[in-house]
Coordinates of C-alpha atoms in Angstrom, one line a residue:
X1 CA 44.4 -18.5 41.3
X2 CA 40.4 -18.0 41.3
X3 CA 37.8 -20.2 39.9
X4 CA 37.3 -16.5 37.3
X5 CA 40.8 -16.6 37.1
X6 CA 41.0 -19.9 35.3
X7 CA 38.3 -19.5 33.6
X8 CA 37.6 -15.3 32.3
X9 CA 34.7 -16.3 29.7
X10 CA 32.6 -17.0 32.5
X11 CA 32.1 -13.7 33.5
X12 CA 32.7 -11.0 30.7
X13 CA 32.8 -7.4 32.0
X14 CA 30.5 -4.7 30.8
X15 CA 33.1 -3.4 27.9
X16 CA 33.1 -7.1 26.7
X17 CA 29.3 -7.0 26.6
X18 CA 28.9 -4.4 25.1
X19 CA 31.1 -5.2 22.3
X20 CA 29.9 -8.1 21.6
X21 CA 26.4 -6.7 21.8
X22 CA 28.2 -4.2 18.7
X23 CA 29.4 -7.2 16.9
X24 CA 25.9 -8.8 16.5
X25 CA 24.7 -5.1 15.2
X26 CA 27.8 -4.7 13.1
X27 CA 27.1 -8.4 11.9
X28 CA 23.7 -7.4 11.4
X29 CA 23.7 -4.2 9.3
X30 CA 26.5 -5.7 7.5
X31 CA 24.1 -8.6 6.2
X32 CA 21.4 -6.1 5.4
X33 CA 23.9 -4.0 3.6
X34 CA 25.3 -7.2 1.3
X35 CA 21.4 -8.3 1.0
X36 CA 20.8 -4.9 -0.2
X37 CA 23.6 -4.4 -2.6
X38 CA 23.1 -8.0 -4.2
X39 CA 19.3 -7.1 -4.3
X40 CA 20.1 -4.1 -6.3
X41 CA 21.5 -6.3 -9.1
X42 CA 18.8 -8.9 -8.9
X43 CA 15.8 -7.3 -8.2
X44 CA 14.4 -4.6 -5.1
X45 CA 11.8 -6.9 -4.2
X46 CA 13.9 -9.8 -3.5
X47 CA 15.9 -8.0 -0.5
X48 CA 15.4 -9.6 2.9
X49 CA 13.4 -6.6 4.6
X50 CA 11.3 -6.5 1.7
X51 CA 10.5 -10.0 1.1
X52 CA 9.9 -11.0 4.9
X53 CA 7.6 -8.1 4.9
X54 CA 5.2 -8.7 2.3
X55 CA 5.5 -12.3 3.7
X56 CA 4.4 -11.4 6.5
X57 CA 1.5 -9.2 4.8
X58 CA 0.3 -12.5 2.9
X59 CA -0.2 -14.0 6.4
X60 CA -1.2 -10.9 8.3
X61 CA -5.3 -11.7 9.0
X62 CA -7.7 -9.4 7.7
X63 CA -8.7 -7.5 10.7
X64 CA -4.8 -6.9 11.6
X65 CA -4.7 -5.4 7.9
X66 CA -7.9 -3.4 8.4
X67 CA -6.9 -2.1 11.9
X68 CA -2.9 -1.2 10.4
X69 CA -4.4 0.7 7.9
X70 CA -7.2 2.5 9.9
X71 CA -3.9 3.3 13.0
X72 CA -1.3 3.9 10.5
X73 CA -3.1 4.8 7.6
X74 CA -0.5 5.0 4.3
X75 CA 2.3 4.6 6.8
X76 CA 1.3 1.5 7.8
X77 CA 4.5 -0.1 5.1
X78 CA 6.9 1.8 7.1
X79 CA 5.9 0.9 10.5
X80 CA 5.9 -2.5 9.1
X81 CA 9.9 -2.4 7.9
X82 CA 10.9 -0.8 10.9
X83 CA 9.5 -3.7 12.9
X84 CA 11.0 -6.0 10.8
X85 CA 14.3 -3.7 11.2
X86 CA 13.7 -3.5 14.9
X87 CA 13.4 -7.1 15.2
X88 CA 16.4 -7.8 13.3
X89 CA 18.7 -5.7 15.6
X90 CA 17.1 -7.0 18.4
X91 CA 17.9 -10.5 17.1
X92 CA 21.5 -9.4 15.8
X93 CA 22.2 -8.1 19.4
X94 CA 21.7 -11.6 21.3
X95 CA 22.9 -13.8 18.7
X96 CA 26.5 -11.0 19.3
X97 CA 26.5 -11.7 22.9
X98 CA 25.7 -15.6 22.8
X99 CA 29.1 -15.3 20.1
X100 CA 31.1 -14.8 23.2
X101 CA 30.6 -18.4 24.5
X102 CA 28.8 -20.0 21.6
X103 CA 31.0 -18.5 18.3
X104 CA 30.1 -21.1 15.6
X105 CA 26.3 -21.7 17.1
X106 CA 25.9 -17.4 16.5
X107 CA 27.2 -17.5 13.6
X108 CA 25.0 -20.6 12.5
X109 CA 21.8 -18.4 13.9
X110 CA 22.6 -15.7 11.5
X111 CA 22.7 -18.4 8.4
X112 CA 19.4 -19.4 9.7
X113 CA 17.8 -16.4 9.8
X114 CA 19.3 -15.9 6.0
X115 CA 17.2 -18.9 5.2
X116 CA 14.2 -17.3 6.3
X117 CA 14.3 -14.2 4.3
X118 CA 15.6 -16.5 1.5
X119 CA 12.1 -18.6 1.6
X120 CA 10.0 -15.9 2.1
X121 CA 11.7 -13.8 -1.2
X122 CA 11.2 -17.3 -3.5
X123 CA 8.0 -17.9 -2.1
X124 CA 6.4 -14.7 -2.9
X125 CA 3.3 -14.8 -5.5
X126 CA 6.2 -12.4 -7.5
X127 CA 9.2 -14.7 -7.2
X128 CA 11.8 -14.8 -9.8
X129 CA 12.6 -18.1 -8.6
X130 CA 16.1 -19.0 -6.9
X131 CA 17.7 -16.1 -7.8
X132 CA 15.6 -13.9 -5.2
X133 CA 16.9 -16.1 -2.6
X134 CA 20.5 -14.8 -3.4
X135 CA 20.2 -11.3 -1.4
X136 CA 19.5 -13.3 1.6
X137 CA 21.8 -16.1 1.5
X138 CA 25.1 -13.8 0.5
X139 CA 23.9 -11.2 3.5
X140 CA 23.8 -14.1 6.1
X141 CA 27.0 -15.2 5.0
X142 CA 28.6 -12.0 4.9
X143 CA 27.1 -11.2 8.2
X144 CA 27.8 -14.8 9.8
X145 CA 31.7 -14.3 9.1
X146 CA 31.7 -11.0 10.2
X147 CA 30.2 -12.2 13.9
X148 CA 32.8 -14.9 14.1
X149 CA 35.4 -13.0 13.2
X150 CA 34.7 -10.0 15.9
X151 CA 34.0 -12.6 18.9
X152 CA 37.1 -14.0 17.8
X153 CA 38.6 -11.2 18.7
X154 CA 37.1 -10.8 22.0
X155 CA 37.8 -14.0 23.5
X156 CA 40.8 -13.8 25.9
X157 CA 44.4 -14.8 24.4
X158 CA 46.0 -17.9 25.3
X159 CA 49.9 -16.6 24.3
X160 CA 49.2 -13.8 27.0
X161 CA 51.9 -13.5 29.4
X162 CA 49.7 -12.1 32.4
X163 CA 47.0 -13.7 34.1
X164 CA 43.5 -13.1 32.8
X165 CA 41.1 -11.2 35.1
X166 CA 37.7 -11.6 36.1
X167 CA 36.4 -8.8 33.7
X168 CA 37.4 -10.5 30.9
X169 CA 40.8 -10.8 30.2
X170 CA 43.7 -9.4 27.9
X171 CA 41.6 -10.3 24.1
X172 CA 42.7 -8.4 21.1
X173 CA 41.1 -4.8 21.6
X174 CA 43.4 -3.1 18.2
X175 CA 42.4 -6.4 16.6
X176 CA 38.8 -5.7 17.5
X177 CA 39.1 -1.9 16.4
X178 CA 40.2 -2.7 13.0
X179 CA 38.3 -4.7 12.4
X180 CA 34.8 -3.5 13.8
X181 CA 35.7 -0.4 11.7
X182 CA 36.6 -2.1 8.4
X183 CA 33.4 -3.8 8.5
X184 CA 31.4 -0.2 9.2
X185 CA 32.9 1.1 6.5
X186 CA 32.7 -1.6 4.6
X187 CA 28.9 -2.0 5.4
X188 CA 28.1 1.3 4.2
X189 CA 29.6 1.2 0.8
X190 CA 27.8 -2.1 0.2
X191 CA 24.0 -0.2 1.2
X192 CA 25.4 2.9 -1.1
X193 CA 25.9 0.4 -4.0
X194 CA 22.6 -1.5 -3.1
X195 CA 20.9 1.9 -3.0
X196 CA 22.6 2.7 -6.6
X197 CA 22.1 0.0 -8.4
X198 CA 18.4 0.0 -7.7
X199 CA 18.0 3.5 -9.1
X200 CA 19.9 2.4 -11.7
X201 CA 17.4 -0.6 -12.4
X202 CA 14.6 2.3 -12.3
X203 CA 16.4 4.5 -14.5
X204 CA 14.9 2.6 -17.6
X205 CA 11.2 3.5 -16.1
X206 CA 11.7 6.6 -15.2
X207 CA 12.7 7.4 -18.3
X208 CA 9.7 5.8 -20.3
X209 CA 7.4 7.7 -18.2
X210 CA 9.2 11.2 -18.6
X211 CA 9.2 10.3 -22.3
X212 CA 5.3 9.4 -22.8
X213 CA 2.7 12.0 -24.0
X214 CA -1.3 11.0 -23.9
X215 CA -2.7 11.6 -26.9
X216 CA -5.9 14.2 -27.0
X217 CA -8.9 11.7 -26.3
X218 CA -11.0 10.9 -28.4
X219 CA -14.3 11.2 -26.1
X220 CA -13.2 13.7 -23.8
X221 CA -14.7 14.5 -20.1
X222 CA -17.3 16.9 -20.6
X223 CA -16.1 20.5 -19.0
X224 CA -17.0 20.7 -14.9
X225 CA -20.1 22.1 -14.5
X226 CA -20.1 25.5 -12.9
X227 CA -20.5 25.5 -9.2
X228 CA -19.4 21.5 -8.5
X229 CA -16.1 22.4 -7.2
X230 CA -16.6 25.3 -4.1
X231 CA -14.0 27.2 -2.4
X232 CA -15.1 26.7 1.4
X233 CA -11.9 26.8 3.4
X234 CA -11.4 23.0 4.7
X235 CA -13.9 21.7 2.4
X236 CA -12.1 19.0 0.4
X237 CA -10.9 19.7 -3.7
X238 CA -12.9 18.8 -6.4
X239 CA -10.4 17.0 -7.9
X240 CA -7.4 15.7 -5.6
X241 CA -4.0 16.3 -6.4
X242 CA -1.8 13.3 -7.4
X243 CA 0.6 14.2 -4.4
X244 CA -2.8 13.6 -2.2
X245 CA -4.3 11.0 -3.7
X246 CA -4.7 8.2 -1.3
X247 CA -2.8 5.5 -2.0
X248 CA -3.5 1.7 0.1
X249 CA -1.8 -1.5 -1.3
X250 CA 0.4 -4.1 -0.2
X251 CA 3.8 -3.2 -1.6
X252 CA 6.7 -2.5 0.4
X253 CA 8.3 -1.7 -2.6
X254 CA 6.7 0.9 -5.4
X255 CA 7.2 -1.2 -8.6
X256 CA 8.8 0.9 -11.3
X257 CA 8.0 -0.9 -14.8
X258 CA 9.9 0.1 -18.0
X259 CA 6.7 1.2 -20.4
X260 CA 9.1 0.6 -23.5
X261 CA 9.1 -3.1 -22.6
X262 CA 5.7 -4.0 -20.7
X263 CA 3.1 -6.4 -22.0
X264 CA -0.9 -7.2 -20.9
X265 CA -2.0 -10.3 -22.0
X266 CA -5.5 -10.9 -22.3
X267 CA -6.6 -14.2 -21.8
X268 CA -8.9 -17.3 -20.3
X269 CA -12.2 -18.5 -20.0
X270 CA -15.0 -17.4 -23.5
X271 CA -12.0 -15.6 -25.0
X272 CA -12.0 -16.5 -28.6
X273 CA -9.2 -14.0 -29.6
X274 CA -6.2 -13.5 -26.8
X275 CA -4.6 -10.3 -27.2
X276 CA -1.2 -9.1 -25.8
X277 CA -0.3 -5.3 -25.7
X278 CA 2.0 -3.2 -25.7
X279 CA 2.2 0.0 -24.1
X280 CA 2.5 1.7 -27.4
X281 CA -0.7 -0.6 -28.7
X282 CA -3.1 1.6 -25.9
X283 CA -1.5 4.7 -26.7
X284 CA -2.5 4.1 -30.3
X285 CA -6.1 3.2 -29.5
X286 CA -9.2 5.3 -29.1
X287 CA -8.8 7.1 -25.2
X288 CA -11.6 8.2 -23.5
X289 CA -11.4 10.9 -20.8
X290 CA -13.5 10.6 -17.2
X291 CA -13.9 11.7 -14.4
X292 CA -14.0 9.0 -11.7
X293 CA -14.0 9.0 -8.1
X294 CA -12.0 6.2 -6.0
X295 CA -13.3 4.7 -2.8
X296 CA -10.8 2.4 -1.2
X297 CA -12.8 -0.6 1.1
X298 CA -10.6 0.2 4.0
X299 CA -12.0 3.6 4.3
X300 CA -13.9 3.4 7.9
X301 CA -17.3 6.0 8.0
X302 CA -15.9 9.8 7.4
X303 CA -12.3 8.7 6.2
X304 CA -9.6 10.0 4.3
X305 CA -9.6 7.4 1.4
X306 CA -11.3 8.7 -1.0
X307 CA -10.3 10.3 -3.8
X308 CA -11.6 11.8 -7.1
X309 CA -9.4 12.2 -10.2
X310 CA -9.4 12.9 -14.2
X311 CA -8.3 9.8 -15.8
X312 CA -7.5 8.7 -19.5
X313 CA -7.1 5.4 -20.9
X314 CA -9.1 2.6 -22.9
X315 CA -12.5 1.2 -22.2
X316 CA -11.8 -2.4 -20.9
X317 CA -14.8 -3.5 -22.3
X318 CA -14.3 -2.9 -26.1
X319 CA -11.0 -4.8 -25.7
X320 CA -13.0 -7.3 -23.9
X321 CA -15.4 -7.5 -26.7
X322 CA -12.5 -7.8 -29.6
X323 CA -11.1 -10.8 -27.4
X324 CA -14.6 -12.3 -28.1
X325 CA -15.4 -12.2 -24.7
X326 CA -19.6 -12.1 -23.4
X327 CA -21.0 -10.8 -20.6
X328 CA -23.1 -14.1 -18.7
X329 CA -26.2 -11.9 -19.4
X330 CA -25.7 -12.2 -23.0
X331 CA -24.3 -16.7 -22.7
X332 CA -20.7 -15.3 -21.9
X333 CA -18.8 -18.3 -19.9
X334 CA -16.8 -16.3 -17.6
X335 CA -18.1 -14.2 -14.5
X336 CA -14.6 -13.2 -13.5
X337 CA -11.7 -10.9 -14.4
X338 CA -9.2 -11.7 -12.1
X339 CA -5.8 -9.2 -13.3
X340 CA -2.4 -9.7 -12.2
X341 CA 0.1 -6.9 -11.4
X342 CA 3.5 -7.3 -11.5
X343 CA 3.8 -7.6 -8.0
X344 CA 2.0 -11.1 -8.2
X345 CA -1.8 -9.0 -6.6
X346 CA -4.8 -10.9 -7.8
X347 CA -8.0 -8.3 -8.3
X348 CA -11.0 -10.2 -9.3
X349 CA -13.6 -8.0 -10.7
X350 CA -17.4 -9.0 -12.1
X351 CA -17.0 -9.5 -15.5
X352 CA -20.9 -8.2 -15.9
X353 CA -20.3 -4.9 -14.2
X354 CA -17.0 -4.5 -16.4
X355 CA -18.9 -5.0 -20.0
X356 CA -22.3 -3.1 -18.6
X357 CA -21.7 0.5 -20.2
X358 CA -19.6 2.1 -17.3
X359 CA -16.8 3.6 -18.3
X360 CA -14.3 0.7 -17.0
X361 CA -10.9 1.7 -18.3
X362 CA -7.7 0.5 -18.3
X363 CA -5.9 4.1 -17.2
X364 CA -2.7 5.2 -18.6
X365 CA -3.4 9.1 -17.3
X366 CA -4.3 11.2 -13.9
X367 CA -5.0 14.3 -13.9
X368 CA -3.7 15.5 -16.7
X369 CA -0.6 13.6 -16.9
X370 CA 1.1 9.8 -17.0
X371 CA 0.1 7.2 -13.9
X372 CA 2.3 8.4 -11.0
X373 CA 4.1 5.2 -9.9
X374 CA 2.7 4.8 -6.7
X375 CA -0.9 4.7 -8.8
X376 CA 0.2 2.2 -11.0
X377 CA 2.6 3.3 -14.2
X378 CA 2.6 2.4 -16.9
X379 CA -1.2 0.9 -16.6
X380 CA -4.0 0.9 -13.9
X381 CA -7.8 -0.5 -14.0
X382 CA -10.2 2.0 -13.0
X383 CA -13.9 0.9 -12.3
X384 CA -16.3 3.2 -11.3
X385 CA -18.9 2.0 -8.8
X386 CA -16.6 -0.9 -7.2
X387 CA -14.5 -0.5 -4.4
X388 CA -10.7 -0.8 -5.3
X389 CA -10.2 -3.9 -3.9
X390 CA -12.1 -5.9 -6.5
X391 CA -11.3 -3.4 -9.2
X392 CA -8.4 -1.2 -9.4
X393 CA -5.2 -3.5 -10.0
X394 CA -2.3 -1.4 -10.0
X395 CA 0.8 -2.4 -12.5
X396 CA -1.2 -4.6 -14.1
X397 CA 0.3 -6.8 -16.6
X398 CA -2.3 -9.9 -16.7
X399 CA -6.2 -10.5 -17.5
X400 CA -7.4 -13.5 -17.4
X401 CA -11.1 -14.6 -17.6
X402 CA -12.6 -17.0 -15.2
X403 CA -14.9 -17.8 -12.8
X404 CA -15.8 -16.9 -8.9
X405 CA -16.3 -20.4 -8.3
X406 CA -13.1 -21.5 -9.7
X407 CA -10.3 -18.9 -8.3
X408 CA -10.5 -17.0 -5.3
X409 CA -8.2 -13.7 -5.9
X410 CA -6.0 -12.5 -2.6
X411 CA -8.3 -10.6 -0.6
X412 CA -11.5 -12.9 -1.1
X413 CA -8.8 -15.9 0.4
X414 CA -8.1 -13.5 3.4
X415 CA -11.9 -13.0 4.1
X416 CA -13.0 -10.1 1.8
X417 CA -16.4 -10.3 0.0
X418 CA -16.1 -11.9 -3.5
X419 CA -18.4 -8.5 -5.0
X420 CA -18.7 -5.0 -3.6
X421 CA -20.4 -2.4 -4.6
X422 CA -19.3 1.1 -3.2
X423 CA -21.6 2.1 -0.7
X424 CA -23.4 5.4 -0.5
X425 CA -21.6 7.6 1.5
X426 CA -20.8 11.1 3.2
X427 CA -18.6 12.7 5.4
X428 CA -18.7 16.5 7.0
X429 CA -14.5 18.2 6.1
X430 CA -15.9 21.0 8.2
X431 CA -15.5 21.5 10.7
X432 CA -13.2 19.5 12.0
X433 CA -14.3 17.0 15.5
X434 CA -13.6 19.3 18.5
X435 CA -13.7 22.5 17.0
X436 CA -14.4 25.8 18.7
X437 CA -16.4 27.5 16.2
X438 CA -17.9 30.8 17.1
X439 CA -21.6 31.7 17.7
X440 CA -23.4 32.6 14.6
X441 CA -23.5 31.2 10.8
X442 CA -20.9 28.0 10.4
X443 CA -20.9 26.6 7.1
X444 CA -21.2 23.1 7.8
X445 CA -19.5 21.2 4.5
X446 CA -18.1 17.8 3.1
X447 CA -18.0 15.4 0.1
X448 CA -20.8 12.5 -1.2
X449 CA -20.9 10.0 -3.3
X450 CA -22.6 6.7 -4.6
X451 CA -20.5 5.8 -7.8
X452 CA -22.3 4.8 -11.0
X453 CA -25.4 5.8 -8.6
X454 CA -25.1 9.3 -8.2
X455 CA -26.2 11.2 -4.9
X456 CA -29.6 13.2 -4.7
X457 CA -29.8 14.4 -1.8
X458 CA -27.7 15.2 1.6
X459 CA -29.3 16.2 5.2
X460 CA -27.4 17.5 7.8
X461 CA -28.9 16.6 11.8
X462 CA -27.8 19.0 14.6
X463 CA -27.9 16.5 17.8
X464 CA -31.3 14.8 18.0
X465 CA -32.9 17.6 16.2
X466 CA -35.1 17.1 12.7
X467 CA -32.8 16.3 9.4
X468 CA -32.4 19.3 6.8
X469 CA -31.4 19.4 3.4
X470 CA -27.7 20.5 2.3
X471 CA -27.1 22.5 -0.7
X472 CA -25.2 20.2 -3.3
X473 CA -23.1 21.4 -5.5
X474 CA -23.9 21.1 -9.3
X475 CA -22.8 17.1 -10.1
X476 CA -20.1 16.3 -12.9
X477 CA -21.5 12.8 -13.5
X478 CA -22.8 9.8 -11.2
X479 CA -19.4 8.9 -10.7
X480 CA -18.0 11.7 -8.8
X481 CA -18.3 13.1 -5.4
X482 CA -20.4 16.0 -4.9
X483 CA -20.0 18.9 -2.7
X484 CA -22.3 20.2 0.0
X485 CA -23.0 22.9 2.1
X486 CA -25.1 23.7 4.9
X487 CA -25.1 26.9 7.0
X488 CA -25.6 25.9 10.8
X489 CA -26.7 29.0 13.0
X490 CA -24.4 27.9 15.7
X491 CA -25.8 28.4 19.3
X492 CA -23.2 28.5 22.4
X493 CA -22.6 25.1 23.5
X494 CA -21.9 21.5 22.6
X495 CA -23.2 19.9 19.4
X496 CA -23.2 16.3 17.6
X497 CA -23.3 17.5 13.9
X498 CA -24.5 14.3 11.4
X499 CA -24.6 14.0 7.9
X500 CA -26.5 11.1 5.9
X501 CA -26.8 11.4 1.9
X502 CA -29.3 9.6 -0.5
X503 CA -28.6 8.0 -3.6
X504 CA -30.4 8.5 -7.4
X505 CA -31.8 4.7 -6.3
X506 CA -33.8 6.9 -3.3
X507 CA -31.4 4.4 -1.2
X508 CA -30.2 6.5 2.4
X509 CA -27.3 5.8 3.4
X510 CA -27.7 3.4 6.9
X511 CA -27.4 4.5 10.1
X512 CA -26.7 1.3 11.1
X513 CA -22.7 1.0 11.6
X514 CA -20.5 -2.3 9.9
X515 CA -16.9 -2.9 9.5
X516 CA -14.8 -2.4 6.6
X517 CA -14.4 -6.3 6.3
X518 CA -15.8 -8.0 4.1
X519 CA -17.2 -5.3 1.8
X520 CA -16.8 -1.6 2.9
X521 CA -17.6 0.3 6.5
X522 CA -21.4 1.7 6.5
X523 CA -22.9 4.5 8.9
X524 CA -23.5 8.2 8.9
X525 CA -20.5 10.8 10.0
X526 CA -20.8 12.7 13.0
X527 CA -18.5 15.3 14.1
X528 CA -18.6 16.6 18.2
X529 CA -18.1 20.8 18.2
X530 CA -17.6 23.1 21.1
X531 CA -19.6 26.4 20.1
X532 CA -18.0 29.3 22.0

């Protein structure tokens, strides 16, 4: 008899390998599926993929964030769980094949790796404590039996009458069969209840939004002047649908909050009077209508994420002032307004550009309707004139009133600037870089804006040639975008078209070109044109 003969583990054929390559993926989506299901009942955010991911976005450094976001754009959160996914089946894959020699040490990995997710869902700045560990812990168990079980059944039998060959031996392949396909099925009824029971859990908020109707405000937005929103094909919308909206935050999972049952607590530092609301509360209040146009800090010279919308809600600084709270221009003790969402984010915003007369609002309506979810139902901050990243907390549920020397909010610890004004800025929709416009008139055309500033002024250069003024549209208010136009007699050839706006201040926007980190991208937009 050979030395294989003796001993068939030592050299497993290719069918062996590649079942027990299946195993470790069986064992894997079978853990994700039991993660899922139990997350379902706990809570979404607590589920392995999810928690490991916005782990990893707490420790991601600020220039990996910024360059995700400027690659990947709003699909950065997907390429980020199928990583994570990708990783996992990588992972699932060798720990199946080392089950072949090494059953209880592969089953052991896949406990370990349940640790991790279990560590990273309780130590999120959202934790529910020990219960979001449970997804992770019943998964890797489910998943760590299953792999034992299915190398089990792939290690040669020792009651066989004939001798075991060199490719692997007589093991138990209906054994295997059963029980690889019990565990598929089983597998995807457990992700078909995980995937229930969370819409189940979203039902309730669903519901309350469907349910809501915005009172009429009681200082409505002041009609759109005529001529501020123009028709130019590829020239972006006045206003931008909810649908298009830009949306860049760091949850993996949208948060859906029951407005029946959600509370804002308002309190801290120089606040005589805490207040906690209900959503009801706001609704009853006086609403003020604006409109206000978003610049998110990630938005890199001539980008996409900017966006301009109609919003309704409550000026943050009377509820400020009926908590007793003081600006420090006026002997008020706190300089900060950090607010919490519900997915543990930290926005610190300057309490004195808050309380200064800008129409700061805590927004419970876009564009005519209820906060979508992704843009924070049931309640938003808006603030014009400050990018989002120090101003617009999402799903808020927490003010507090503090200082910037005493707390540092999440994206001033990862590097970000503390304040940050939105810079003036412009960008050219049209046309498009590398277009093949023909000879003749081109109507050159983009968007503006300097919130809380206002623009004055917008020049267009054709390659090193003098700078001439744009047409602007007519402006809604100093915290919108404005329109502009500028017909280009296009002469055969290639052209470098550049845009650069000024602000109410007389400030023109830099040519000189910065990163988004710490506090916004500056530079002027050029776009490269083939004239045919």
């Amino acid at each position: 008899m050979t030395e294989n003969e003796k001993n068939p583990r030592r050299r497993p054929g290719p069918v062996r390998l590649l079942l027990v390559a299946l195993s470790g993926a069986l064992a894997g989506c079978a853990a994700l599926a039991v993660a899922e299901a139990v997350a379902g009942a706990v809570r979404p955010q607590a589920g392995p993929v999810v928690a490991v991911g916005g782990a990893a976005i707490d420790r991601t450094p600020a220039a990996v964030k910024d360059w995700a976001v400027r690659n990947f754009g709003t699909d950065d959160k997907l390429v980020l769980q199928l990583g994570i996914l990708a990783v996992l089946a990588l992972f699932a894959v060798f720990l199946g094949i080392a089950g072949l020699r090494f059953r209880r040490t592969a089953s052991a990995g896949v406990l370990l790796f349940g640790a991790v997710g279990a560590l990273a869902a309780t130590g999120r700045p959202d934790s529910a404590g020990v219960t979001d560990a449970l997804p992770s812990v019943a998964g890797a168990a489910a998943g760590a039996v299953l792999l034992y079980v299915l190398t089990g059944r792939l290690e040669p039998r020792t009651n066989s009458h004939a001798p075991a060959v060199a490719s692997g031996g007589d093991w138990d392949r209906r054994g295997f069969v059963i029980a690889a396909s019990t565990a598929a099925v089983a597998s995807a009824g457990a992700a078909l209840l995980g995937r229930s029971l969370t819409g189940a859990g979203g039902r309730d908020a669903v519901a309350s939004r469907r349910n809501v109707v915005l009172p009429a405000p009681v200082s409505p937005a002041p009609a759109v002047p005529k001529g501020a929103g123009g028709r130019i094909p590829g020239l972006s919308a006045f206003f931008t649908p909810n649908a298009d909206f830009y949306r860049v935050d760091t949850a993996l999972v949208v948060p859906k909050v029951d407005a029946t049952t959600w509370k804002l607590r308002i309190h801290g530092r120089g606040v005589t009077r805490p207040l906690t609301l209900s959503y009801d509360d706001l609704l009853r209040r006086d609403l003020v209508e604006r409109d206000i146009t978003l610049t998110c800090v990630s938005n890199e010279v001539g980008g996409p994420y900017v966006g301009n919308a109609r919003w309704i809600g409550v000026r943050l600084a009377d509820l400020l002032a009926e908590c007793g709270v003081k600006p420090p221009s006026k002997g008020g003790l706190a300089d900060q307004l950090v607010a919490r969402s519900v997915d543990g984010m930290t926005i610190g915003s300057p309490v004195e550009d808050v309380m200064d007369g800008r129409d700061a609002l805590l927004a419970l309506g876009m564009n005519g309707e209820p906060l979508p979810f992704a843009h924070g139902f049931p309640v938003r901050m808006v603030v014009p004139g400050l990018y989002g990243f120090v101003s617009a907390c999402k799903w808020i549920n927490d003010i507090e009133l503090t200082t910037f020397a005493a707390y540092d909010p999440y994206w001033v610890r990862r590097g970000w600037a503390r304040e940050a004004p939105i810079k003036t800025q412009s960008r050219i929709d049209t046309p498009k870089p590398f277009a093949r416009p023909r000879a003749g008139t081109v109507m050159v055309a983009g968007v503006a804006w300097a919130q809380h500033r206002g623009i004055a002024k917008v020049e267009i250069r054709v390659d090193d040639g003098p700078w001439q003024q744009a047409r602007l549209a007519a402006e809604d208010t100093a915290d919108t975008w404005r329109q502009w136009t500028f017909p280009w007699q296009a002469t055969k050839g290639g052209h470098t078209l550049t845009v650069r706006a000024t602000d109410r201040t007389g400030a023109v926007q830099t040519e000189t070109r910065t990163r988004t980190i710490p506090d916004g991208a500056s530079g002027r937009h050029s776009v490269v044109v083939t004239v045919d």
